[in-house]
Every structure is written in C-alpha cells, then in structure tokens.
Amino acid sequence: MSNEKTTQESSQQKNSNQRRRTQNPFRNKNSEKNSNTNTTDRKNENGDKKINSKPYNNRNRNNQNGNRRNSRVKRVNLDSSLPPEMKKAILENNRVSQERMEPWRKINLNSGGKVRFTPLGGLGEIGGNIAVLETETTAVVIDVGMSFPDETMHGVDILVPDFSYLHAIKDKIKAIVITHAHEDHIGAIAYLFKELKFPIYGTPLALAMIANKFDEHRLSADKKYFRYVVKREIYEIGDMKIEWLHNTHSIVDACSLAIQTPAGILMHTADFKIDHTPVDGLTMDLHRWAYYGQKGVLCLFSDSTNSHSPGFTKSEIVVGKTFDSLFEKANGRVIMSTFSSNVHRIYQAMTRGVKHGRKICVIGRSMERNIETTRKLGYVDIGEEHFIEPHEVGRYRDDEILIVTTGSQGETMAALSRMATDEHRHIKLKPTDTVIISASAIPGNEASVSKLMNLLLRSGVTVRYKEFSDIHVSGHASQEEQKLILRLAQPKFFLPVHGEYNHINAHAQTAISCGVDERNILLMSDGDQIEITPKYIKKVKTIKTGKRYIDNQSNKEIYSEVIGDRQKLATEGIVNIILQINTQEGKINGKPVVVAHGLVSNKDNKKFESSIVELVENYLKSNALEKSANSKVIEDGIRSVVRKYIIKQYKSYPFIIPTVFMV
C-alpha cells in the first residue's frame, strides 16, 4: 500500500528527514517514527494497512500526481448487519471527506519543482517586512518595509533592511511585489532604489504611496518601474504566476498573494483580518482562498501578529460608533490622532465631523499627503468645502473644528507632540479641547506614548484613549480568523510569518489544531532560507541580514560605528585630555587640562581631574620624550594608561580623547 519508490529515492528522503529532525521544533519522539513528509503509511485502529472494503482497494493506488490516494482514510468499523448500499455510501463519504480535508494530495510529487523562501526582515520583530521567493531562474522580493529604532539608537529615525542578499542575486530578481502600503511594508523601498531597481507590482494606492516617497527622495523618474495590478488577474513574473487577492486590513487596497510556482501553489496572507462589515463594504476575497485551497496549496505563509488573541478581531466599523459618542460629548475642538495610513479610520472621523457641522483641518506632513492621495484616488469622498487650512482655525468657533493629525505614537516631531509642548505654530491647546488617540502603541513605543499622554493631561485637555474599548481595533487577525484561513487553504506545509518568535510559535500551535502535521511546520528567523518541494520542507542555510540606521531629516544612513559611539557616550561618558609639549626641551608646558562628562559627579570632578593630571605627568616623566616624538604615539600612550586607571577605579569604559600639541 506504500508509494512505489526506488531505493535511491528512499535513501535520499531518509537523509532529508534526518536533517529535518534537528531543524523542526515541532518534532517529538513519536513523530520521528514516521518522519517521511510524503504520504505516510498509517495503520488503522486494528493494525491493518488497507481499507476494509475490497471494492475500494483499487482507490489506494498511486494517482497521476504520485500521491497515494486515501492513505490517511481512517477505517470505519461497520456493523455487519448494515445493508450493503449503506456500507458503500458510508465508505464513499469517508473517502470524499478525507480528500476534501487534504486537497494538497493533488500536488504532483514528481514535478521536480523547488522554491526557496528567505525572510530578510519581519521575523523576531514587529515591522521591517521583506522576503525573497526564488526558483532556479526567478526571484521576487515581497515587500520592502522599515521598522522603528529602540531607545539606544540615538539620533536614528527608522531602520531599513540590509540589502546585501539582494545584491548577490540581483540578476535573478524579476520584480518587487507589494502587498499593501503600510510603512512596515513599503517604507524602505526608496533606499533600495538608490542601490538596485526592479519593476514594482502593486495596487494603485500602494504605488501612489511609493510615488510620494520617490518624490521626497528625488527618484521621480523611477516611477517608470511601476506596474499597476488588478485583483483577481494573474501576472506572469519569470516562472511564477501571481494573483493579488483583496484583504481587509487597517489600510485600503491591502492584498494577499496566490503564487503559482514550479513546485506548487503558495499562499501568502500578508497583513490581514477578516472583517465582514468593512467601512467600504469590500470583504476579504475568501472565495478565491477556497478556490486555491481546493486546487491544493503546497505552503501557506500567514500573518502571526495577533496569534495570542483568542476569538475574532472586531470590525473597523465599531470605531465609527465610538466616534459618534465622543463627538456628541465634545463641547470644544476635537483633535483626532491615528496612523496616517489608516484611511478608513480617518474617513470615519471626518464623516462624523461633517455630520456634526465641523470643519476639517488636516495637520502633519504624512497625514496631509495620504489624505490628498486617497482623495485623488477616490477612496475618500468628502467635498473640498469641508476642509480648512491650519491658519484658518481661529476663524471658527471651537465646536466647529475637527483637527486630524499625526503623532499617535508620541513621535517628538509629530504635530500632536508639538501641540502638547506648546510649540505648534497654529494650534495652542485649550482646556475645552478633546483629544482622541485612536491607536495602540507599537511595541517599543510605549514610553513615548506615555510621555505624550502626560503632556496632554498637564495641558488640561480631555484625553480619550484606552478607557473606550472600541476607540481602536487591530488590523490583524485573531486566532479564529487564522483558523479560517488555515481551513480554507488546507496547506501541506505551513510557515508562520510577521512577528516575534512567541507570535509565530503560537500561530504554529493554532495550525496544528487545524490539522497541519507538526512535522510540516518550521519556525523561521530572519535570514533562514527554507527550501520547499512537493515532498519536503527544510532549512538549507542562513543568509546575512541586519539593519541600517537612517536619519529621516537628511534621508541618509548613519553608520553602525557612529551608533556604537553614541551608545557608548550615552552610557559611559567621555574624558578629554589636552596638553602642550615643548619639543625643544621634551617637557610639558604647564599642566594638562582634563574635562570629564558623564563619568563622575560634580562634587568628585576636581578630585578626578587632579588624579588624571598626576597620572599623565608621571607617565610622561617615566617615558623620556625625544625631540622627534610623534603626537599620535604620545596620545595613544596617554589613552592606554588612563583607560587602565579608569577601568580599575570606576569600572567604566568612557571615551578617552587625548589631544597633544607639539610646540
């Protein structure tokens, strides 16, 4: 009853399985007994290896795709007194159910197709999503996102991926494939285009948002690389065929991907939730998910961001109902802040503003740009007469004003933060103002958001934030939505993506509960290159990955050694030592000047400086200076002796900068 294989094929598969045992965290001793990822012989309850009804034994032969049919059909113990026709119907229904639950068995095991998937960002972190999918002749880049720095990265505004691997395979890359227009999926694309250029496939809004970035970075000429896609149409890119499927998410025009490759069909959810009552009425294209699931999905890549959240994520439309309540309670100006790309959230706020007779003032560069873009593309249908400029706010009563602005993450330079610190040119906060923060803190931004909240409350305004449960809803799927996608796709292999390790681990457990064999799941980290064929999935190597630091004010890279220096200055301090040496006499002119910052307290500063002066003088006396002495040699010597002293006395490693003038 087992698949017919040659001895060589069996040996190769055995070696593959041995490698996979060391890589798959979802493997235990029991599962290793049958580690073949192809159709595995499984005994039924009575220990038999065949179906109990002879008329259906012929169904157990290999089908045309090389998969043994019904290999996992469970034996049904039927009462011998049942009518033959009933027995036949029961057994046939059992067979049909098994085929329905495992449509991936239609995949041709003998195709010889092979693909490799390499995440270069977005795993082990929230944001920075970028991955490469490649065959022997074709590679496509899926999204090129940015992420945010932590508090130790002084002077850094954003992080972009290391593009080294893309340079290594640039001759294979046929396209960049964009799923949606969030910053963590498109925010680094302008930096990539300064080094490498490829056709960019995406929906109109995604490419319009990228166009704005290209204009900022003086890359307007590169819009010629744009390829506007239509959902449900299939685009041939190298030896792949890719279809964009409509998603519901926290931005308009988000999409999943159905990718036909020589190895089989791959499905990528990108960021999604399943909203049955979206603001624009366009639900997720579950019909196409079911269509591809029935054809047989080799591997599913799925968003893991909310994998710890049980149940369903609430519909975006509930936020609009909360806005209704908050607008009715507000007596003065309403200031609403959210993510500038959350078009439906912004649209709901603006329609409530119009409903309550308020003029709309949009403040913040990214907010202004995104609203202008979405209005041009027809996603926001609000007349020009309802909008005013910031300098016109004073012409209207407070209860006639709605301000839509950036800064929900506590960004120092964002408009809301400047209002909170009384530094905004046009808007001065008043005690009668109501500030609505319709967002949740991105991991790592909690301290900044808390600081913003404190500043707003001190200014006397009314702040509406987390005390209203529906003031913000996530754009990512919770467990029940993840289960629905898993059941629609019914994949053979599963690779959870987008999230920290705990997120993808939880998502893997959900997949197992939905029938995915735990041996067919791998948990990835950035740089892991995963090989996928109809017969197996395994990690083959690790690719160099990393982050590059960007100063958004200049749109230029800050090199890692500079960041390291800044971190050291912030944590260890600095010691400056300045002295003159008379080259004729080989002696110090006067006393060395020592200035220390960030190392000792003010009261101990004089004592510290005297110790360093004495140390330097003794060092120079014990090392006779020649007339030909080089200032660099002297500086290195002073640095060495001072460093040893400070490490011994203070257990610290400050910057030590000796400056020697030879006179």
XYZ file of C-alpha atoms in Angstrom:
663
model
C 0.000 0.000 0.000
C 3.019 2.373 0.229
C 4.224 4.669 -2.541
C 6.381 2.990 -5.161
C 9.882 4.464 -4.880
C 13.314 3.424 -5.950
C 15.906 2.508 -3.327
C 17.811 5.683 -4.168
C 14.763 7.908 -3.621
C 14.066 6.277 -0.274
C 17.666 6.822 0.823
C 17.556 10.486 -0.184
C 14.286 11.005 1.649
C 15.669 9.291 4.752
C 18.660 11.651 4.786
C 16.350 14.632 4.308
C 14.207 13.535 7.233
C 17.244 13.147 9.479
C 18.243 16.738 8.730
C 14.717 17.979 9.360
C 14.568 16.381 12.785
C 17.244 18.801 14.007
C 15.510 21.826 12.474
C 11.833 21.363 13.306
C 10.793 22.425 16.810
C 7.500 20.621 16.319
C 9.017 17.170 16.299
C 8.865 14.681 19.137
C 9.976 11.106 19.570
C 6.664 9.688 18.461
C 6.505 11.778 15.336
C 10.039 10.762 14.339
C 8.983 7.174 13.902
C 7.229 8.155 10.687
C 9.184 11.197 9.536
C 8.527 10.952 5.780
C 6.669 14.085 4.742
C 5.228 12.271 1.736
C 2.162 10.102 2.096
C 2.975 8.035 5.170
C 1.617 4.556 5.790
C -0.596 4.700 8.862
C -2.167 1.652 10.448
C -5.819 1.801 11.259
C -7.311 1.006 14.648
C -6.957 -2.735 14.101
C -3.387 -2.590 12.867
C -4.354 -3.155 9.227
C -2.756 -1.265 6.362
C -5.677 -1.398 3.955
C -9.219 -0.183 3.760
C -11.682 -2.762 4.936
C -13.818 -2.839 1.822
C -12.413 -4.761 -1.133
C -14.395 -2.884 -3.806
C -12.442 0.273 -2.878
C -8.963 -1.259 -2.694
C -8.289 -0.067 -6.216
C -8.607 3.500 -4.960
C -5.441 3.060 -2.919
C -3.094 3.000 -5.885
C -0.870 5.956 -6.647
C -2.710 8.655 -8.566
C -1.244 10.523 -11.502
C 0.474 13.034 -9.201
C 2.418 10.402 -7.296
C 0.354 10.718 -4.106
C -1.117 7.516 -2.775
C -4.831 8.146 -2.545
C -6.684 7.567 0.698
C -3.509 6.768 2.592
C -4.919 8.519 5.648
C -8.515 7.327 5.350
C -9.476 6.016 8.744
C -11.019 2.593 8.955
C -14.716 2.692 9.783
C -15.925 -0.262 11.845
C -19.367 -1.002 10.474
C -21.925 -3.361 11.841
C -22.182 -6.452 9.642
C -25.984 -6.211 9.643
C -25.996 -2.914 7.725
C -27.348 -3.040 4.165
C -24.573 -3.209 1.514
C -25.683 0.023 -0.136
C -25.486 1.845 3.194
C -21.997 0.463 3.828
C -20.950 1.575 0.390
C -22.312 5.104 0.935
C -20.611 5.400 4.340
C -17.249 4.315 2.968
C -17.567 6.576 -0.045
C -18.453 9.545 2.175
C -15.427 8.744 4.304
C -13.200 8.819 1.229
C -14.695 12.090 -0.034
C -14.247 13.719 3.381
C -10.596 12.757 3.513
C -9.956 14.122 0.019
C -11.759 17.334 0.964
C -9.698 17.755 4.130
C -6.385 17.106 2.367
C -6.628 18.716 -1.080
C -2.838 19.131 -1.130
C -2.636 15.446 -2.067
C -3.455 16.590 -5.599
C 0.026 18.146 -5.786
C 2.341 16.344 -8.176
C 5.145 14.836 -6.084
C 7.127 14.040 -9.225
C 7.185 17.596 -10.591
C 10.763 18.223 -9.508
C 9.839 21.808 -8.670
C 11.720 23.622 -5.931
C 11.403 27.092 -4.368
C 13.299 28.866 -1.632
C 11.842 31.412 0.777
C 14.142 33.775 2.683
C 12.786 36.355 5.162
C 15.209 39.282 5.402
C 13.068 41.170 7.932
C 9.805 40.888 9.854
C 10.626 37.801 11.938
C 11.771 38.211 15.518
C 10.357 41.747 15.305
C 7.217 43.721 14.538
C 7.719 45.533 11.232
C 10.537 45.673 8.708
C 8.866 43.089 6.487
C 10.845 41.901 3.459
C 11.259 38.425 1.990
C 12.624 36.781 -1.142
C 10.945 33.934 -3.012
C 13.083 32.276 -5.657
C 13.196 29.377 -8.066
C 16.122 28.241 -10.183
C 15.655 31.131 -12.634
C 13.428 33.720 -10.942
C 13.391 35.709 -7.718
C 10.751 38.140 -6.462
C 11.031 40.421 -3.443
C 7.872 40.519 -1.314
C 7.558 43.968 0.327
C 10.405 46.269 1.389
C 9.467 47.612 4.809
C 11.069 49.720 7.519
C 10.975 49.383 11.301
C 11.461 51.679 14.276
C 14.628 52.048 16.386
C 14.820 51.382 20.113
C 15.837 53.919 22.737
C 19.538 53.006 22.464
C 19.783 54.080 18.812
C 20.384 57.768 19.405
C 19.542 60.055 16.508
C 18.057 57.232 14.416
C 14.564 57.725 12.959
C 13.979 54.496 11.052
C 15.661 51.174 10.327
C 15.844 49.692 6.827
C 16.929 46.149 5.929
C 20.404 45.124 4.881
C 20.133 44.605 1.101
C 23.307 42.516 0.752
C 21.470 39.368 -0.329
C 19.521 41.261 -2.982
C 22.814 42.449 -4.450
C 24.034 38.840 -4.504
C 21.013 37.615 -6.523
C 20.213 40.804 -8.451
C 20.433 39.050 -11.834
C 17.620 36.667 -10.807
C 15.274 39.297 -9.375
C 12.395 39.954 -11.758
C 10.162 42.131 -9.594
C 9.257 43.649 -6.244
C 5.789 42.528 -5.175
C 3.922 44.867 -2.790
C 1.040 43.586 -0.653
C -0.112 46.909 0.841
C 1.005 50.455 1.628
C 1.882 50.358 5.317
C 5.305 51.736 6.227
C 6.476 48.379 7.567
C 5.939 47.001 4.044
C 6.987 49.904 1.762
C 8.945 52.300 3.995
C 12.412 51.188 2.834
C 11.783 50.894 -0.886
C 13.260 54.311 -1.759
C 16.509 53.317 -0.037
C 16.617 50.087 -2.049
C 16.070 52.008 -5.299
C 19.131 54.112 -4.618
C 21.093 50.870 -4.999
C 19.003 48.496 -7.129
C 16.000 48.997 -9.384
C 13.370 46.424 -10.395
C 9.759 46.568 -11.620
C 7.342 47.150 -8.719
C 3.965 45.378 -8.844
C 1.218 46.681 -6.570
C -2.300 48.070 -6.330
C -2.856 51.741 -7.276
C -2.872 53.045 -3.686
C 0.304 51.165 -2.743
C 2.154 52.550 -5.763
C 0.746 56.040 -5.171
C 2.166 55.960 -1.634
C 5.518 54.764 -3.009
C 5.368 57.558 -5.602
C 5.172 60.092 -2.756
C 8.321 58.593 -1.252
C 10.102 58.664 -4.599
C 9.278 62.367 -4.926
C 10.779 63.041 -1.482
C 13.948 61.149 -2.352
C 14.278 62.721 -5.828
C 13.510 59.424 -7.535
C 10.522 60.636 -9.548
C 11.989 59.243 -12.769
C 11.855 55.742 -11.278
C 8.044 55.707 -11.377
C 8.539 54.123 -14.801
C 9.127 50.873 -12.900
C 5.546 50.866 -11.559
C 3.251 48.023 -12.678
C -0.345 48.581 -11.556
C -2.135 45.330 -10.777
C -5.798 44.389 -10.920
C -7.038 41.989 -8.271
C -8.035 38.504 -9.453
C -5.888 38.857 -12.559
C -2.825 36.623 -12.863
C 0.565 38.160 -13.702
C 3.415 36.082 -15.081
C 6.692 37.099 -13.470
C 9.526 34.860 -14.611
C 8.417 31.279 -13.987
C 5.874 32.340 -11.350
C 2.244 33.362 -11.732
C 0.989 35.774 -9.079
C -2.539 36.871 -8.243
C -3.470 39.645 -5.797
C -6.495 38.805 -3.573
C -8.384 41.542 -1.711
C -7.736 41.706 2.049
C -9.436 43.564 4.844
C -6.824 45.312 6.978
C -6.232 48.743 8.522
C -5.439 50.284 5.137
C -7.233 50.411 1.801
C -6.204 48.104 -1.052
C -4.410 45.515 1.097
C -3.910 42.152 -0.599
C -2.933 38.542 -0.104
C -0.915 36.708 -2.750
C -1.593 33.449 -4.579
C 1.676 32.357 -6.165
C 1.861 29.503 -8.650
C 5.391 28.086 -8.825
C 7.012 25.031 -10.437
C 6.752 23.316 -7.042
C 3.090 24.113 -6.414
C 0.756 26.832 -5.148
C 1.976 29.093 -2.345
C -0.427 31.377 -0.465
C 0.752 34.474 1.441
C -1.803 36.298 3.607
C 0.363 39.393 4.194
C -1.274 41.527 6.927
C -4.973 40.755 7.244
C -8.035 40.365 9.368
C -11.408 39.011 8.284
C -13.815 41.937 8.570
C -17.320 41.001 7.458
C -18.566 44.605 7.755
C -15.706 46.775 6.462
C -16.197 50.516 6.069
C -16.083 50.339 2.258
C -18.182 47.154 2.058
C -15.407 45.209 0.315
C -14.877 41.997 2.265
C -11.844 39.732 2.113
C -11.837 37.575 -1.014
C -12.463 34.288 0.772
C -13.923 32.807 -2.419
C -10.505 32.820 -4.078
C -8.939 31.384 -0.946
C -11.389 28.500 -1.158
C -10.690 28.139 -4.873
C -6.944 27.785 -4.390
C -7.440 25.611 -1.333
C -9.439 23.160 -3.422
C -6.708 23.111 -6.074
C -4.164 22.089 -3.437
C -1.906 24.517 -1.557
C 1.687 23.405 -1.064
C 2.596 26.023 1.562
C 0.822 28.786 3.471
C 2.618 31.881 4.828
C 0.380 33.671 7.326
C 0.433 36.836 9.456
C 1.179 35.988 13.109
C 0.915 39.429 14.756
C -2.229 38.694 16.799
C -1.702 34.952 17.243
C -2.066 35.191 21.039
C -5.514 36.830 20.769
C -8.454 34.403 21.042
C -11.678 34.891 19.129
C -12.154 37.426 16.353
C -10.732 40.914 15.807
C -13.528 43.494 15.894
C -14.730 45.163 12.726
C -13.346 48.589 11.858
C -16.911 49.879 11.745
C -17.247 49.736 15.564
C -14.745 52.614 15.835
C -17.171 54.837 13.935
C -19.846 54.202 16.558
C -17.371 55.198 19.276
C -16.591 58.385 17.353
C -20.318 59.196 17.328
C -20.391 59.052 21.118
C -17.202 61.067 21.586
C -18.236 63.805 19.143
C -21.551 64.210 20.945
C -19.757 64.658 24.298
C -17.222 67.177 22.975
C -18.039 70.839 23.604
C -14.890 72.359 22.144
C -12.463 71.372 19.422
C -11.937 67.695 18.629
C -8.351 66.665 17.844
C -8.117 63.109 16.500
C -4.795 61.343 16.032
C -4.218 57.950 14.419
C -1.890 56.259 11.934
C -1.743 58.394 8.810
C -2.226 55.318 6.597
C -5.417 54.136 8.331
C -7.679 55.591 5.667
C -10.920 54.041 6.922
C -10.309 55.304 10.470
C -9.598 58.808 9.215
C -12.589 58.689 6.858
C -14.917 57.684 9.700
C -13.654 60.565 11.852
C -14.061 63.072 9.023
C -17.592 61.934 8.147
C -18.553 62.333 11.834
C -17.005 65.792 11.758
C -19.120 66.772 8.742
C -22.205 65.238 10.392
C -21.677 67.406 13.492
C -21.083 70.564 11.465
C -17.320 70.741 11.967
C -14.690 71.949 9.519
C -11.794 69.550 8.965
C -8.215 70.712 9.436
C -5.532 68.179 8.498
C -2.149 68.717 10.176
C 1.031 66.688 9.748
C 3.010 66.081 6.574
C 2.272 62.346 6.228
C -1.391 62.829 7.147
C -1.824 65.647 4.621
C -0.091 63.674 1.892
C -2.034 60.451 2.494
C -5.436 62.145 2.647
C -4.658 64.086 -0.525
C -3.620 60.843 -2.256
C -6.662 58.843 -1.154
C -8.998 61.667 -2.155
C -7.427 61.792 -5.620
C -7.862 58.026 -5.978
C -11.497 58.172 -4.848
C -11.124 56.298 -1.556
C -12.192 59.360 0.478
C -15.318 61.098 -0.792
C -15.571 64.342 1.175
C -16.023 67.671 -0.582
C -13.365 70.370 -0.632
C -15.745 72.805 1.116
C -15.408 70.843 4.373
C -11.624 71.384 4.661
C -9.757 74.386 6.049
C -6.076 75.296 6.471
C -4.391 75.442 9.919
C -4.162 79.235 9.869
C -7.970 79.414 9.397
C -8.839 77.516 12.597
C -9.182 80.734 14.613
C -11.957 81.986 12.338
C -14.411 79.373 13.611
C -15.958 78.537 16.963
C -14.239 75.719 18.828
C -17.267 73.433 18.447
C -16.978 73.840 14.666
C -13.473 72.396 14.399
C -12.128 68.863 13.857
C -8.339 68.548 13.665
C -6.995 65.308 12.170
C -3.323 64.952 12.929
C -0.276 62.724 13.268
C 1.568 61.764 16.437
C -0.398 58.883 17.967
C 2.918 57.114 18.729
C 4.349 60.030 20.699
C 6.863 60.961 17.988
C 8.732 64.045 19.210
C 8.490 65.954 15.946
C 4.906 64.950 15.112
C 2.180 67.596 15.201
C 0.387 66.305 18.308
C 3.597 66.273 20.362
C 4.375 69.832 19.302
C 0.862 70.881 20.336
C 1.346 69.161 23.727
C 4.609 71.070 24.307
C 3.070 74.353 23.100
C 5.476 74.508 20.163
C 2.991 74.276 17.279
C 2.762 77.399 15.196
C -1.003 77.363 14.640
C -2.637 75.202 17.318
C -2.491 76.049 21.038
C -4.272 73.526 23.239
C -7.211 74.664 25.380
C -8.875 73.024 28.416
C -12.063 72.676 26.347
C -10.311 70.535 23.685
C -10.976 66.808 23.377
C -8.005 64.766 22.129
C -8.857 61.320 20.709
C -5.925 58.935 20.325
C -7.304 56.201 18.080
C -4.331 53.855 18.013
C -2.409 51.456 20.201
C 1.277 51.806 20.992
C 3.581 49.915 18.643
C 5.842 47.608 20.702
C 8.805 49.721 21.773
C 6.845 52.998 21.642
C 5.055 52.588 24.991
C 7.308 55.070 26.810
C 6.865 57.726 24.105
C 3.077 57.342 24.152
C 3.025 57.551 27.957
C 5.094 60.735 27.848
C 2.688 62.240 25.304
C -0.300 61.344 27.485
C 1.287 63.087 30.480
C 1.952 66.234 28.468
C -1.597 66.345 27.124
C -3.178 65.850 30.533
C -0.978 68.562 32.070
C -2.214 70.973 29.418
C -5.751 70.451 30.773
C -7.374 68.832 27.712
C -9.734 65.856 27.855
C -7.925 62.791 26.521
C -9.865 59.819 25.104
C -7.692 56.756 24.821
C -7.884 53.181 26.108
C -10.788 53.770 28.509
C -13.023 53.346 25.449
C -12.665 49.718 24.331
C -13.667 50.422 20.728
C -11.680 53.613 20.199
C -9.181 51.455 18.307
C -9.327 47.991 16.768
C -6.478 45.954 15.385
C -5.922 45.382 11.704
C -4.599 41.863 12.302
C -6.357 38.524 12.527
C -7.008 36.826 15.852
C -6.963 33.062 16.318
C -10.400 32.268 14.881
C -9.633 34.214 11.709
C -6.261 32.490 11.428
C -8.091 29.175 11.744
C -10.480 30.097 8.942
C -7.597 30.836 6.571
C -5.889 27.584 7.571
C -9.086 25.641 6.890
C -9.707 27.363 3.563
C -6.157 26.776 2.354
C -5.676 23.294 3.944
C -1.931 23.529 3.140
C 0.570 20.705 3.243
C 3.270 22.959 4.749
C 2.914 25.992 6.997
C 5.352 28.859 7.663
C 4.087 31.495 10.129
C 5.458 34.971 9.307
C 5.345 38.562 10.616
C 6.041 38.691 14.324
C 8.338 37.858 17.175
C 9.213 34.248 17.964
C 6.438 33.927 20.534
C 3.900 35.052 17.922
C 4.945 32.550 15.264
C 5.156 29.788 17.868
C 1.560 30.446 18.965
C 0.447 30.540 15.327
C 2.112 27.184 14.715
C 0.120 25.674 17.578
C -3.068 27.032 16.005
C -2.082 25.418 12.694
C -1.557 22.050 14.391
C -5.032 22.301 15.923
C -6.355 22.850 12.387
C -4.865 19.632 11.053
C -1.443 20.701 9.738
C 1.084 17.988 10.527
C 3.544 19.348 13.085
C 6.373 17.868 11.002
C 5.327 20.167 8.153
C 5.847 23.391 10.131
C 9.058 25.359 10.551
C 9.620 28.387 12.777
C 11.865 30.854 10.970
C 14.148 33.696 11.922
C 15.395 36.462 9.633
C 17.961 35.008 7.244
C 16.732 31.408 7.394
C 16.492 30.092 3.837
C 13.745 27.497 3.557
C 13.571 25.067 0.652
C 10.111 23.865 -0.311
C 9.314 20.994 -2.685
C 6.211 18.820 -3.031
C 7.990 16.196 -0.916
C 9.649 18.151 1.888
C 10.356 21.438 3.590
C 13.688 22.195 5.260
C 16.134 24.929 6.186
C 19.117 24.854 3.835
C 21.273 27.775 5.007
C 21.357 31.138 6.737
C 21.644 34.417 4.820
C 23.310 37.554 6.223
C 20.687 40.026 7.452
C 20.680 43.146 9.560
C 19.502 46.731 9.820
C 20.771 50.036 8.524
C 20.204 53.224 10.505
C 18.544 56.206 8.838
C 18.292 59.872 9.829
C 14.940 60.934 8.398
C 15.839 64.620 8.467
C 18.534 64.095 5.840
C 17.343 60.735 4.420
C 20.894 59.496 4.877
C 22.377 56.428 6.506
C 24.104 56.604 9.879
C 26.843 54.005 10.027
C 26.874 51.393 12.766
C 30.150 52.586 14.278
C 28.589 56.032 14.772
C 25.634 54.469 16.591
C 28.079 52.470 18.710
C 29.945 55.643 19.622
C 26.695 57.388 20.558
C 25.636 54.481 22.742
C 28.988 54.496 24.500
C 28.864 58.251 25.029
C 25.370 57.919 26.493
C 26.243 55.099 28.873
C 29.962 55.515 29.675
C 30.792 59.213 29.267
C 33.833 60.986 27.846
C 37.207 62.236 29.133
C 39.098 64.946 27.233
C 42.807 65.494 27.997
C 44.603 68.464 26.430
C 48.291 69.313 26.852
C 51.228 71.056 25.189
C 54.706 69.568 24.840
C 57.784 71.656 24.224
C 59.640 69.767 21.511
C 62.905 71.575 22.270
C 63.007 70.550 25.919
C 60.849 67.433 25.729
C 58.672 68.704 28.625
C 55.039 69.641 29.250
C 54.157 73.323 29.011
C 52.029 73.990 32.070
C 49.555 71.439 33.373
C 47.335 69.142 31.281
C 43.670 70.200 31.092
C 41.206 67.397 31.927
C 37.449 67.667 31.258
C 35.112 64.742 32.034
C 31.398 64.320 31.229
C 29.074 61.520 32.257
C 31.612 59.709 34.443
C 31.780 61.300 37.907
C 29.525 63.669 39.853
C 30.245 67.400 40.079
C 31.451 67.155 43.667
C 34.016 64.482 42.691
C 35.053 66.140 39.468
C 38.052 68.131 40.813
C 39.463 65.088 42.584
C 39.100 63.025 39.398
C 40.752 65.670 37.214
C 43.688 66.018 39.658
C 44.208 62.252 39.603
C 44.302 62.177 35.804
C 46.690 65.150 35.626
C 49.064 63.442 38.057
C 48.775 60.166 36.149
C 49.603 61.830 32.799
C 52.540 63.800 34.231
C 54.031 60.678 35.825
C 53.595 58.759 32.587
C 55.399 61.417 30.559
C 58.225 61.715 33.124
C 58.806 57.963 33.171
C 58.832 57.863 29.372
C 61.535 60.274 28.278
C 60.288 62.327 25.360
C 62.533 62.637 22.362
C 62.548 65.681 20.164
C 61.275 63.543 17.304
C 58.345 62.188 19.340
C 55.132 61.912 17.369
C 51.961 63.385 18.916
C 49.967 60.309 17.804
C 52.322 57.986 19.704
C 52.062 60.144 22.827
C 48.245 60.313 22.596
C 47.984 56.516 22.277
C 50.198 56.050 25.328
C 48.190 58.501 27.441
C 44.925 56.884 26.319
C 46.187 53.448 27.344
C 47.358 54.402 30.818
C 44.242 56.487 31.579
C 41.940 53.717 30.364
C 43.572 51.178 32.701
C 43.238 53.574 35.631
C 39.546 54.336 34.996
C 38.629 50.687 34.495
C 40.344 49.770 37.772
C 38.933 52.671 39.815
C 35.498 53.223 38.271
C 34.699 50.003 36.378
C 33.738 52.143 33.395
C 34.782 52.395 29.750
C 34.415 56.048 28.665
C 35.706 57.635 25.502
C 39.196 58.935 26.226
C 40.356 61.649 23.847
C 43.898 62.948 24.444
C 44.930 65.923 22.339
C 48.660 66.723 22.251
C 50.013 69.934 20.724
C 53.725 69.864 19.859
C 55.124 73.396 20.230
